[in-house]
Amino acid sequence: MLDNMIFKQLMKHSFTIPVEVTYPNGKTEKYGNGAPQVKIKVNEKIPVKDLLRNASITLGEAYMDKKIEVSGSLQVLINSAYESANSFLNNNKFKRFLPKQSHSEESSKNDVQSHYDLGNDFYKLWLDKTMTYSCAYFEKPDDSLEEAQMNKVHHILKKLDPKPGSSLLDIGCGWGTLMLTAARKYNMNVVGITLSEEQYNAVKQRIKDEGLEDQAEVLLEDYRELDHLPFDYITSVGMFEHVGEENLGEYFNTISRYLKSNGVALIHGITRQQGGAYNGWINKYIFPGGYVPGLNENLTHIIESGMQVADIEMLRRHYQRTLEMWTDNFHKVLPEVRKMHDERFIRMWDLYLQACAASFESGNIDVIQYLISKGPSARTLPMTRDYMYKD
């Protein structure tokens, strides 16, 4: 009885939009003014002690197991919960983070493979043709996802102001679009590294198919163990979110060590302007070992590693739109996904995509590009930012 009363109070104060909630006893309550934008059906009682222990895991699992069903947009619902000061996402009584994660080389490899080695065929279903699994860059409102992903690749490479024949290291190279564009379009000599066997095999085949063996190399290796000469440039997209809070300093020290004197790096990753945080459900089901660092945290590590900041750009709204497009794509291919995975996995992945879109929409998280140099800031770069936008 007490659990029911507390849960109802939780629902009453958790959203900024009008919602309708149907409880396990069949009774329906409406919260907020106006017609409900989203309807929630609670099929089984949710123990409050589980919510207090970890609200994100408890509610995420309840949705995956159909203990909770939602009619309407998950993104709209979760965004409103982020916007409500009294919701379980913002109330300190309900914020619980997982214990400190292990990020040994072996655990990092296992973490990466648990997500990215779901299979290239799965990602091909809903990513665009570039197989780029990170925030796109929308130069025009009507850019397709593929156009926006290529915009992002060129935006990153142009920020480096790269010289033909120079060397580039891409840490966490994904399926290789950035590194191979650098080789093919910018005439750079590139090395990409990944811990995903699926990505490694795909990139290796692409290098062969595109005849870039003399300019491009991919390694299945931990970024901390690279045995190469220093590089003129380094890129790393969507990587530092995986290294763990305790290893962020080592990550930026490694970038500094791999850069030549006056070398330039573009680091692109999810960052919280409010400070670093874990998410219990994301850690358990999507990105084991994940940690989203704070802006001040990253800047401190950059400076302490002997590098300086040349430019910072926030792309929060771009990632919101990217995730919304991925969600639409995922919904369109559900019949194909069902041939690969069960309904629980599908609900998990749908929740992940829409919850992340809501998190970016609300400003709970951001994605930031850090242009950094080894030594005095931007010593080798043009004096103004105009060069970043020239063809």
Coordinates of N, CA and C in Angstrom, one line a residue, residues 134 152 156-157 160 168-174 178-179 191-193 223 233-243 248 251-252 254-255 258-259 264-271 367-372:
S134 N 28.0 8.0 -34.8 CA 28.3 9.1 -33.9 C 27.5 10.3 -34.4
K152 N 30.1 16.0 -41.1 CA 30.8 15.9 -39.9 C 32.3 15.5 -40.1
I156 N 35.4 17.9 -39.2 CA 36.5 17.5 -38.3 C 37.9 17.6 -39.0
L157 N 38.0 17.1 -40.2 CA 39.3 17.1 -40.9 C 39.7 18.5 -41.3
L160 N 41.5 20.5 -38.6 CA 42.9 20.2 -38.4 C 43.8 21.0 -39.3
L168 N 48.0 10.8 -39.8 CA 46.8 10.9 -38.9 C 46.6 9.6 -38.2
L169 N 46.3 9.7 -36.9 CA 45.9 8.6 -36.1 C 44.5 8.8 -35.7
D170 N 43.6 7.8 -36.0 CA 42.2 7.9 -35.6 C 41.9 6.8 -34.5
I171 N 41.8 7.3 -33.3 CA 41.6 6.5 -32.1 C 40.1 6.1 -32.0
G172 N 39.8 4.9 -32.1 CA 38.4 4.4 -32.1 C 37.8 4.7 -33.5
C173 N 38.3 4.0 -34.5 CA 38.1 4.4 -35.9 C 36.7 4.0 -36.5
G174 N 35.9 3.2 -35.6 CA 34.6 2.8 -36.1 C 34.7 1.9 -37.4
L178 N 35.9 8.1 -41.5 CA 36.8 9.3 -41.3 C 38.2 9.1 -41.8
M179 N 38.8 8.0 -41.3 CA 40.2 7.7 -41.7 C 40.4 7.5 -43.2
V191 N 46.4 5.8 -39.8 CA 46.3 4.6 -39.0 C 45.0 4.7 -38.1
G192 N 44.2 3.7 -38.2 CA 43.0 3.6 -37.4 C 43.1 2.5 -36.4
I193 N 42.6 2.7 -35.2 CA 42.7 1.6 -34.2 C 41.3 1.4 -33.6
Y223 N 44.2 1.4 -27.5 CA 44.9 2.7 -27.8 C 46.1 3.0 -27.0
Y233 N 48.7 14.6 -36.7 CA 47.3 14.9 -36.3 C 46.7 13.6 -35.7
I234 N 45.7 13.9 -34.8 CA 45.0 12.8 -34.1 C 43.5 13.2 -34.1
T235 N 42.7 12.2 -34.5 CA 41.2 12.4 -34.3 C 40.7 11.2 -33.4
S236 N 39.7 11.5 -32.6 CA 39.1 10.5 -31.8 C 37.6 10.9 -31.6
V237 N 36.7 10.1 -32.2 CA 35.3 10.5 -32.2 C 34.5 9.4 -31.4
G238 N 33.8 9.9 -30.4 CA 33.0 9.0 -29.6 C 33.7 8.0 -28.8
M239 N 34.9 8.4 -28.3 CA 35.8 7.4 -27.7 C 36.0 7.6 -26.2
F240 N 36.2 8.9 -25.8 CA 36.5 9.0 -24.3 C 35.4 8.7 -23.4
E241 N 34.1 8.6 -23.9 CA 33.0 8.2 -23.1 C 33.2 6.7 -22.6
H242 N 34.1 6.0 -23.2 CA 34.3 4.5 -22.9 C 35.5 4.3 -22.0
V243 N 36.4 5.3 -21.8 CA 37.6 4.9 -21.1 C 37.5 4.9 -19.6
L248 N 40.6 8.9 -17.7 CA 40.6 10.1 -18.6 C 41.9 10.8 -18.7
Y251 N 44.1 8.9 -21.0 CA 43.6 9.0 -22.3 C 44.2 10.3 -23.0
F252 N 44.1 11.4 -22.3 CA 44.6 12.7 -22.8 C 46.2 12.7 -22.8
T254 N 48.0 10.1 -23.3 CA 48.3 9.2 -24.5 C 48.2 10.0 -25.8
I255 N 47.2 10.8 -25.9 CA 47.1 11.7 -27.1 C 48.3 12.6 -27.2
Y258 N 51.4 10.8 -28.3 CA 51.4 10.4 -29.7 C 51.5 11.5 -30.7
L259 N 51.3 12.8 -30.2 CA 51.3 13.9 -31.1 C 52.8 14.5 -31.3
V264 N 48.2 18.7 -33.9 CA 46.9 19.1 -33.6 C 46.0 17.9 -33.5
A265 N 45.0 17.9 -32.6 CA 44.1 16.8 -32.4 C 42.7 17.4 -32.3
L266 N 41.7 16.6 -32.9 CA 40.3 17.0 -32.8 C 39.6 15.8 -32.0
I267 N 39.2 16.1 -30.8 CA 38.5 15.1 -29.9 C 37.0 15.5 -29.9
H268 N 36.2 14.5 -30.2 CA 34.8 14.7 -30.3 C 34.1 13.7 -29.4
G269 N 33.3 14.2 -28.4 CA 32.7 13.2 -27.5 C 31.6 13.8 -26.7
I270 N 30.8 12.9 -26.2 CA 29.7 13.3 -25.3 C 30.2 13.8 -24.0
T271 N 29.7 15.0 -23.6 CA 30.2 15.7 -22.4 C 29.0 16.3 -21.7
V367 N 27.3 17.2 -26.8 CA 28.5 16.6 -27.5 C 29.4 17.7 -27.9
I368 N 30.6 17.6 -27.7 CA 31.6 18.8 -27.8 C 32.8 18.3 -28.6
Q369 N 33.2 19.2 -29.6 CA 34.4 19.0 -30.3 C 35.5 19.9 -29.7
Y370 N 36.6 19.3 -29.3 CA 37.7 20.0 -28.7 C 38.9 20.0 -29.7
L371 N 39.2 21.1 -30.2 CA 40.4 21.3 -31.1 C 41.6 21.7 -30.2
I372 N 42.6 20.8 -30.1 CA 43.7 21.0 -29.1 C 45.0 20.8 -29.8

